[in-house]
XYZ file of C-alpha atoms in Angstrom:
161
model
C 6.871 3.949 -23.408
C 6.712 0.779 -21.343
C 3.504 -1.207 -20.854
C 2.647 0.493 -17.566
C 3.101 3.980 -19.028
C 0.725 3.043 -21.854
C -1.871 1.864 -19.325
C -1.542 5.060 -17.265
C -1.818 7.178 -20.424
C -4.937 5.308 -21.539
C -6.548 5.933 -18.149
C -5.569 9.617 -18.298
C -7.326 9.874 -21.676
C -10.440 8.082 -20.412
C -10.515 9.560 -16.899
C -8.595 12.870 -16.845
C -10.117 13.515 -13.422
C -7.982 10.706 -11.888
C -4.354 11.003 -10.866
C -2.977 7.824 -12.412
C 0.625 8.419 -11.308
C 0.386 5.665 -8.636
C -0.198 3.178 -11.469
C 3.286 4.024 -12.768
C 4.868 2.875 -9.505
C 2.646 0.023 -8.353
C 2.184 -1.373 -11.855
C 5.933 -1.458 -12.419
C 6.639 -3.029 -9.021
C 4.067 -5.713 -9.794
C 5.455 -6.425 -13.271
C 9.042 -6.469 -12.002
C 8.133 -8.901 -9.214
C 6.451 -11.182 -11.736
C 9.508 -11.047 -14.008
C 11.977 -11.650 -11.158
C 10.322 -14.728 -9.663
C 11.206 -17.176 -12.462
C 14.735 -15.762 -12.633
C 15.251 -16.374 -8.911
C 13.494 -19.739 -8.778
C 15.692 -21.079 -11.601
C 18.797 -20.569 -9.436
C 17.209 -22.301 -6.447
C 16.218 -25.234 -8.658
C 19.817 -25.700 -9.788
C 20.570 -26.454 -6.138
C 17.607 -28.802 -5.750
C 15.569 -26.247 -3.835
C 12.205 -24.626 -4.190
C 11.643 -21.025 -3.209
C 10.348 -21.984 0.252
C 13.189 -24.395 0.976
C 15.746 -21.781 -0.062
C 14.071 -19.297 2.257
C 14.215 -21.669 5.263
C 17.852 -22.646 4.675
C 18.892 -19.019 4.140
C 17.046 -17.960 7.294
C 18.773 -20.636 9.368
C 22.209 -19.929 7.844
C 22.171 -16.186 8.426
C 21.384 -16.710 12.131
C 24.930 -17.873 12.752
C 25.829 -20.808 14.984
C 24.107 -22.974 16.063
C 21.967 -22.340 12.937
C 18.775 -23.254 14.772
C 15.322 -21.722 15.159
C 11.972 -22.895 16.433
C 9.266 -23.449 13.823
C 7.517 -20.355 15.193
C 10.635 -18.249 14.705
C 11.003 -19.588 11.165
C 7.403 -18.622 10.462
C 7.944 -15.091 11.767
C 11.166 -14.594 9.825
C 9.932 -16.100 6.572
C 6.431 -14.602 6.917
C 4.558 -17.857 6.269
C 2.056 -19.898 8.237
C 3.033 -22.671 10.607
C 1.615 -25.163 8.123
C 3.880 -23.838 5.383
C 6.890 -24.020 7.720
C 6.069 -27.645 8.516
C 5.838 -28.587 4.829
C 9.101 -26.836 4.000
C 10.929 -28.360 6.953
C 9.580 -31.825 6.130
C 10.946 -31.558 2.569
C 14.332 -30.382 3.862
C 14.382 -33.180 6.466
C 13.801 -35.746 3.723
C 16.947 -34.492 1.970
C 19.056 -34.353 5.137
C 19.438 -30.573 4.973
C 17.886 -29.871 8.402
C 17.146 -31.813 11.577
C 14.544 -31.417 14.272
C 16.045 -31.471 17.761
C 14.753 -31.008 21.265
C 15.195 -27.444 22.421
C 18.088 -27.066 24.856
C 16.003 -24.652 26.955
C 12.656 -26.494 26.815
C 12.562 -30.233 26.227
C 8.935 -30.033 25.058
C 9.852 -27.680 22.235
C 11.652 -28.559 19.010
C 14.150 -26.574 17.004
C 15.019 -26.829 13.335
C 18.776 -27.083 12.869
C 20.788 -26.681 9.683
C 22.875 -29.807 8.988
C 26.398 -29.672 7.515
C 24.895 -30.821 4.198
C 22.301 -28.049 4.437
C 25.005 -25.498 5.110
C 26.953 -26.634 2.034
C 23.841 -26.407 -0.135
C 22.787 -22.948 1.061
C 26.327 -21.572 0.908
C 26.657 -22.665 -2.729
C 23.132 -21.484 -3.546
C 23.796 -18.057 -1.990
C 26.885 -17.530 -4.154
C 24.780 -18.174 -7.262
C 21.804 -16.225 -5.887
C 23.812 -13.070 -5.201
C 25.502 -13.296 -8.621
C 22.076 -13.722 -10.229
C 20.677 -10.700 -8.390
C 23.687 -8.626 -9.469
C 23.035 -9.720 -13.064
C 19.380 -8.748 -12.767
C 20.348 -5.279 -11.494
C 23.105 -4.728 -14.059
C 20.993 -2.067 -15.799
C 21.474 0.221 -12.786
C 24.729 1.680 -11.525
C 25.712 1.505 -7.848
C 24.220 4.911 -7.004
C 20.942 4.067 -8.727
C 20.746 0.734 -6.886
C 21.360 2.518 -3.569
C 18.683 5.118 -4.334
C 16.206 2.450 -5.398
C 16.950 0.383 -2.293
C 16.359 3.431 -0.078
C 13.092 4.310 -1.809
C 11.827 0.735 -1.631
C 12.756 0.574 2.062
C 10.741 3.734 2.697
C 7.780 2.326 0.787
C 8.002 -1.004 2.629
C 8.127 0.779 5.967
C 5.127 2.929 5.113
C 3.181 -0.238 4.211
C 4.321 -2.101 7.322
C 6.015 -4.713 5.142
């Protein structure tokens, strides 16, 4: 029995009137997320990035050319506040990985643009990131990963996440 199963079993013994089966799912998702974070962050750090900086660079890179978004678009796509976007962009600017430029469609607006150095960093980081994620999922075969991905997508959709 894993830790979450023990907890659910203890609650069943103490409160047999409760259906504790949700604890088996939510508890495991929570514990897995907590275990994954340091594994993922370690890869970002090897590339000189924090989790937030990785997220911004990856978001810009996957947009395709010209690798540019407004701060508002970055906030929407990374699901963080405008203040968090500003802090992340400022750190990336300091390292020459992004630039702020006037918007081509609205001179009053600014866009955040991935620099060639930023593209090199995120491309290298993504290679390591994907390899790391494959390593972390090595306990599941391809069919199990596909099933899990489908189930998690359904859960995320039902939660509006």
